[in-house]
Tab-separated table of C-alpha atoms and ligand atoms in Angstrom:
chain	number	residue	atom	x	y	z
A	1	MET	CA	109.174	79.986	86.122
A	2	LYS	CA	111.363	77.712	88.239
A	3	LYS	CA	114.235	78.586	85.930
A	4	VAL	CA	113.568	82.263	86.373
A	5	LEU	CA	113.570	81.864	90.126
A	6	SER	CA	116.905	80.095	90.114
A	7	ILE	CA	118.437	82.691	87.799
A	8	VAL	CA	117.354	85.435	90.148
A	9	SER	CA	118.661	83.539	93.164
A	10	LEU	CA	121.921	82.969	91.349
A	11	CYS	CA	122.222	86.687	90.636
A	12	VAL	CA	121.576	87.501	94.270
A	13	CYS	CA	124.134	84.937	95.434
A	14	LEU	CA	126.708	86.216	92.980
A	15	ALA	CA	126.009	89.750	94.039
A	16	VAL	CA	126.495	88.874	97.672
A	17	ILE	CA	129.752	87.059	96.947
A	18	LEU	CA	131.016	89.974	94.876
A	19	THR	CA	130.114	92.462	97.591
A	20	GLY	CA	131.931	90.291	100.083
A	21	CYS	CA	135.032	90.327	97.886
A	22	ALA	CA	134.821	94.053	97.359
A	23	ALA	CA	134.638	94.602	101.105
A	24	ALA	CA	137.533	92.216	101.752
A	25	GLY	CA	139.650	93.912	99.116
A	26	THR	CA	139.515	97.320	100.717
A	27	THR	CA	142.119	98.725	103.011
A	28	GLY	CA	141.323	97.428	106.467
A	29	THR	CA	138.908	98.886	108.945
A	30	ALA	CA	138.990	102.643	108.841
A	31	PRO	CA	137.603	103.700	112.182
A	32	SER	CA	134.426	105.677	111.966
A	33	GLY	CA	134.399	108.761	114.090
A	34	GLN	CA	134.565	112.508	113.998
A	35	ASP	CA	137.149	112.522	111.222
A	36	GLY	CA	134.873	113.462	108.330
A	37	GLY	CA	137.976	114.643	106.485
A	38	SER	CA	137.452	117.168	103.734
A	39	GLN	CA	133.930	115.943	103.098
A	40	LYS	CA	131.458	117.315	105.570
A	41	LYS	CA	128.180	116.626	103.851
A	42	LEU	CA	126.812	113.175	103.200
A	43	VAL	CA	124.426	113.420	100.267
A	44	MET	CA	121.996	110.522	100.084
A	45	ALA	CA	120.123	109.777	96.879
A	46	THR	CA	116.806	108.042	97.429
A	47	ASN	CA	113.318	107.626	96.038
A	48	ALA	CA	110.934	108.473	98.842
A	49	GLU	CA	108.033	106.404	97.540
A	50	PHE	CA	108.868	103.283	99.428
A	51	PRO	CA	107.411	102.966	102.927
A	52	PRO	CA	108.617	101.912	105.477
A	53	TYR	CA	112.136	102.519	104.095
A	54	GLU	CA	111.651	106.048	102.763
A	55	TYR	CA	108.532	108.162	102.494
A	56	TYR	CA	107.293	111.636	103.283
A	57	GLU	CA	105.908	112.781	106.583
A	58	GLY	CA	104.916	116.329	105.708
A	59	SER	CA	107.903	117.720	103.876
A	60	GLU	CA	110.388	115.446	105.610
A	61	VAL	CA	111.715	112.151	104.283
A	62	VAL	CA	111.483	109.563	107.062
A	63	GLY	CA	111.795	105.785	107.323
A	64	ILE	CA	114.333	103.069	108.015
A	65	ASP	CA	116.810	104.230	105.365
A	66	ALA	CA	116.566	107.884	106.386
A	67	GLU	CA	117.264	107.011	110.032
A	68	LEU	CA	120.014	104.592	109.138
A	69	ALA	CA	121.672	107.266	106.991
A	70	LYS	CA	121.381	109.766	109.820
A	71	ALA	CA	122.971	107.307	112.268
A	72	ILE	CA	125.835	106.641	109.829
A	73	ALA	CA	126.347	110.346	109.129
A	74	ASP	CA	126.462	111.010	112.882
A	75	LYS	CA	129.127	108.345	113.339
A	76	LEU	CA	131.129	109.809	110.479
A	77	GLY	CA	130.786	113.347	111.795
A	78	MET	CA	128.998	114.358	108.609
A	79	GLU	CA	125.829	116.247	107.896
A	80	LEU	CA	123.126	114.289	106.066
A	81	THR	CA	121.315	115.764	103.076
A	82	ILE	CA	118.586	113.726	101.406
A	83	GLU	CA	117.952	114.102	97.671
A	84	ASP	CA	114.684	112.590	96.475
A	85	MET	CA	114.704	111.439	92.842
A	86	ALA	CA	113.391	108.778	90.454
A	87	PHE	CA	114.569	105.339	91.546
A	88	ASP	CA	116.294	104.676	88.238
A	89	SER	CA	118.400	107.857	88.596
A	90	ILE	CA	119.989	106.858	91.896
A	91	ILE	CA	122.860	104.737	90.564
A	92	ALA	CA	123.805	107.393	88.000
A	93	SER	CA	123.821	110.133	90.599
A	94	VAL	CA	126.143	108.073	92.816
A	95	GLN	CA	128.368	107.262	89.838
A	96	THR	CA	128.679	110.891	88.814
A	97	GLY	CA	129.252	112.086	92.370
A	98	LYS	CA	126.048	114.121	92.587
A	99	ALA	CA	125.283	111.976	95.608
A	100	ASP	CA	127.704	110.212	97.942
A	101	VAL	CA	125.438	107.281	98.695
A	102	GLY	CA	122.332	105.627	97.313
A	103	ILE	CA	120.104	104.344	100.093
A	104	ALA	CA	116.728	103.305	98.787
A	105	GLY	CA	115.821	99.788	99.800
A	106	MET	CA	118.220	98.993	97.008
A	107	THR	CA	118.834	95.347	96.286
A	108	VAL	CA	122.360	94.216	95.552
A	109	THR	CA	122.388	92.836	92.008
A	110	GLU	CA	125.152	91.723	89.706
A	111	ASP	CA	124.141	94.354	87.181
A	112	ARG	CA	124.321	97.219	89.658
A	113	LEU	CA	127.706	95.986	90.873
A	114	GLN	CA	129.047	96.796	87.411
A	115	ASN	CA	128.405	100.461	88.141
A	116	VAL	CA	128.686	101.000	91.894
A	117	SER	CA	130.048	99.333	95.017
A	118	PHE	CA	127.727	98.148	97.740
A	119	SER	CA	128.242	98.215	101.496
A	120	THR	CA	127.667	95.089	103.517
A	121	PRO	CA	123.912	94.384	103.472
A	122	TYR	CA	121.831	95.931	106.242
A	123	THR	CA	118.636	93.935	105.815
A	124	GLU	CA	116.922	91.193	103.846
A	125	SER	CA	113.824	91.382	101.741
A	126	ARG	CA	111.999	89.527	99.006
A	127	GLN	CA	109.688	90.204	96.131
A	128	VAL	CA	105.983	89.537	96.551
A	129	VAL	CA	102.931	89.667	94.311
A	130	ILE	CA	100.016	91.953	95.214
A	131	LEU	CA	96.630	90.857	93.888
A	132	LYS	CA	92.987	91.815	94.142
A	133	GLU	CA	91.335	89.793	96.873
A	134	ASP	CA	89.105	88.023	94.336
A	135	SER	CA	91.929	87.327	91.868
A	136	ASP	CA	92.075	83.919	90.209
A	137	ILE	CA	95.889	84.039	90.313
A	138	ALA	CA	96.911	81.436	92.883
A	139	SER	CA	100.631	81.041	92.240
A	140	VAL	CA	103.582	82.747	90.580
A	141	GLU	CA	103.080	80.344	87.646
A	142	ASP	CA	99.635	81.823	87.060
A	143	LEU	CA	101.244	85.172	86.200
A	144	THR	CA	102.033	83.823	82.725
A	145	GLY	CA	100.334	85.971	80.118
A	146	LYS	CA	99.046	88.518	82.660
A	147	THR	CA	99.461	92.275	82.837
A	148	ILE	CA	101.865	93.135	85.625
A	149	GLY	CA	102.564	96.494	87.255
A	150	VAL	CA	106.023	97.313	88.615
A	151	GLN	CA	108.103	100.292	89.675
A	152	LEU	CA	110.462	101.239	86.844
A	153	GLY	CA	114.017	99.939	87.184
A	154	THR	CA	113.428	97.866	90.298
A	155	THR	CA	114.160	94.201	90.827
A	156	GLY	CA	110.384	93.640	90.558
A	157	ASP	CA	110.654	95.061	87.034
A	158	ILE	CA	113.573	92.749	86.191
A	159	PHE	CA	111.745	89.775	87.625
A	160	ALA	CA	108.526	90.496	85.741
A	161	GLU	CA	110.443	90.747	82.467
A	162	ASP	CA	111.131	87.030	82.660
A	163	ILE	CA	107.520	86.011	83.099
A	164	GLU	CA	106.321	84.352	79.926
A	165	ASN	CA	103.984	86.376	77.720
A	166	ALA	CA	103.395	88.919	80.451
A	167	THR	CA	102.660	92.531	79.569
A	168	LEU	CA	104.544	94.974	81.772
A	169	GLU	CA	103.253	98.325	82.959
A	170	ARG	CA	106.062	100.356	84.487
A	171	TYR	CA	105.321	103.180	86.902
A	172	ASN	CA	107.525	105.793	88.519
A	173	LYS	CA	106.040	105.017	91.918
A	174	GLY	CA	105.096	101.675	93.428
A	175	MET	CA	101.885	103.254	94.696
A	176	GLU	CA	100.845	104.123	91.124
A	177	ALA	CA	101.162	100.461	90.181
A	178	VAL	CA	98.955	99.575	93.155
A	179	GLN	CA	96.357	102.162	92.103
A	180	SER	CA	96.306	100.598	88.644
A	181	LEU	CA	95.683	97.237	90.245
A	182	ASN	CA	92.771	98.761	92.134
A	183	GLN	CA	91.374	100.127	88.897
A	184	GLY	CA	91.725	96.771	87.171
A	185	LYS	CA	94.327	98.066	84.696
A	186	VAL	CA	96.875	95.452	85.776
A	187	ASP	CA	96.326	91.937	87.145
A	188	ALA	CA	99.175	91.953	89.663
A	189	VAL	CA	101.953	94.110	91.100
A	190	ILE	CA	105.423	92.764	91.881
A	191	ILE	CA	107.202	94.745	94.573
A	192	ASP	CA	109.253	94.338	97.754
A	193	MET	CA	107.547	92.761	100.750
A	194	MET	CA	107.413	95.578	103.299
A	195	PRO	CA	106.162	98.294	100.914
A	196	ALA	CA	103.629	95.717	99.660
A	197	LYS	CA	102.350	95.269	103.212
A	198	VAL	CA	101.972	99.016	103.657
A	199	PHE	CA	100.186	99.436	100.313
A	200	VAL	CA	97.812	96.539	101.033
A	201	GLU	CA	96.984	98.059	104.422
A	202	GLN	CA	96.266	101.413	102.796
A	203	ASN	CA	94.056	99.994	100.035
A	204	GLU	CA	91.000	97.854	100.600
A	205	GLY	CA	90.379	94.714	98.587
A	206	LEU	CA	94.008	93.747	98.009
A	207	LYS	CA	96.067	90.800	99.223
A	208	ILE	CA	99.612	89.461	99.002
A	209	LEU	CA	100.105	86.141	97.232
A	210	ASP	CA	101.241	83.576	99.739
A	211	GLU	CA	104.280	82.278	97.900
A	212	ASP	CA	107.969	82.683	98.579
A	213	PHE	CA	109.992	84.597	96.040
A	214	ALA	CA	113.719	85.138	95.645
A	215	VAL	CA	115.360	86.582	98.718
A	216	GLU	CA	117.193	89.874	98.226
A	217	GLU	CA	119.533	91.963	100.324
A	218	TYR	CA	119.510	95.729	100.678
A	219	ALA	CA	122.785	97.626	100.839
A	220	ILE	CA	124.176	101.126	100.429
A	221	ALA	CA	125.503	102.112	96.997
A	222	VAL	CA	128.779	104.074	96.875
A	223	ALA	CA	130.862	105.215	93.882
A	224	LYS	CA	133.391	102.565	92.848
A	225	ASP	CA	136.404	104.805	93.390
A	226	ASN	CA	135.248	106.003	96.805
A	227	THR	CA	136.675	103.122	98.836
A	228	GLU	CA	137.448	105.453	101.724
A	229	LEU	CA	133.770	106.258	102.209
A	230	LEU	CA	132.792	102.621	101.648
A	231	ASP	CA	135.178	101.527	104.421
A	232	LYS	CA	133.818	104.114	106.794
A	233	ILE	CA	130.232	103.160	106.032
A	234	ASN	CA	130.967	99.477	106.547
A	235	ALA	CA	132.649	100.227	109.869
A	236	ALA	CA	129.708	102.386	110.958
A	237	LEU	CA	127.236	99.696	109.850
A	238	GLU	CA	129.168	97.109	111.825
A	239	GLU	CA	128.901	99.262	114.948
A	240	LEU	CA	125.199	99.902	114.376
A	241	LYS	CA	124.636	96.175	113.981
A	242	SER	CA	126.550	95.071	117.042
A	243	SER	CA	125.106	97.795	119.271
A	244	GLY	CA	121.581	96.761	118.272
A	245	GLU	CA	120.875	100.266	116.996
A	246	LEU	CA	120.133	99.093	113.456
A	247	GLN	CA	117.612	96.568	114.730
A	248	LYS	CA	116.009	99.280	116.829
A	249	ILE	CA	115.556	101.485	113.764
A	250	ILE	CA	114.034	98.591	111.814
A	251	ASP	CA	111.721	97.657	114.688
A	252	LYS	CA	110.508	101.228	114.987
A	253	TYR	CA	109.093	101.065	111.455
A	254	ILE	CA	108.262	97.389	111.204
A	255	SER	CA	106.324	96.462	114.295
A	256	ALA	CA	104.207	93.306	114.051
A	257	GLN	CA	105.668	90.878	111.538
B	301	LIG	N1	114.523	96.531	96.188
B	301	LIG	C1	114.093	96.928	94.902
B	301	LIG	C2	115.270	97.254	94.013
B	301	LIG	O1	116.349	97.417	94.446
B	301	LIG	C3	113.135	98.109	94.926
B	301	LIG	C4	113.662	99.335	95.568
B	301	LIG	C5	112.770	100.533	95.360
B	301	LIG	N2	113.152	101.591	96.242
B	301	LIG	C6	112.597	102.813	96.279
B	301	LIG	N3	113.057	103.652	97.172
B	301	LIG	N4	111.629	103.121	95.485
B	301	LIG	O2	115.135	97.362	92.846
């Protein structure tokens, strides 16, 4: 398990370094502003099953990522459109130009960097294990040989694949994995920390394993050839960071930590 952890950390480190290089290699700091150019719409691909980053309030997609995207679109003088889809379709839709950006609590990984570029990271996260309160699993090591629920195509999925003799149950929504845990169909769910907190609050009898997992960083996915948009997004992100606006958006959705 230790080995698995270090491999994941290595991937994250590599990913961060590569993103850094990609950002450094682009053409300077294009000022963000009302110069949307030919492109007026900013189409965001997401998977709105991931509170507090993206989820439905009525028919509207809200959350940290939705507000961040809106703030970026405003800075770029563009109009935001949100397209909700399966998480594992997001990269492809950015690659093919169906969407301009993928913003979905998406972790920067080496694998994904083969297919898309990532902005500078906008927040940190980590994977956690959700368990039944009375579970006999007391550490990540105890997951060996267990049945584990994950959301398809996520870093939780990738992580669980490396757990020895584990049986994986992959769901389209993180919440479905949590329901399976409730019903005793899986022994544990591996998912990102903040959604895990929300799901545990919403479901009685669950807890989060108190053990640190690999740290991950979330960033915005952009098509590899769209360096102009990537530059603009990075400039907008920089402004949102230094003005404290990004932190304000995060704090609005993540209160007591
Ligand atoms: N951070 C994880 C990943 O990148 C999970 C993201 C899931 N996001 C979502 N909107 N469902 O794989």
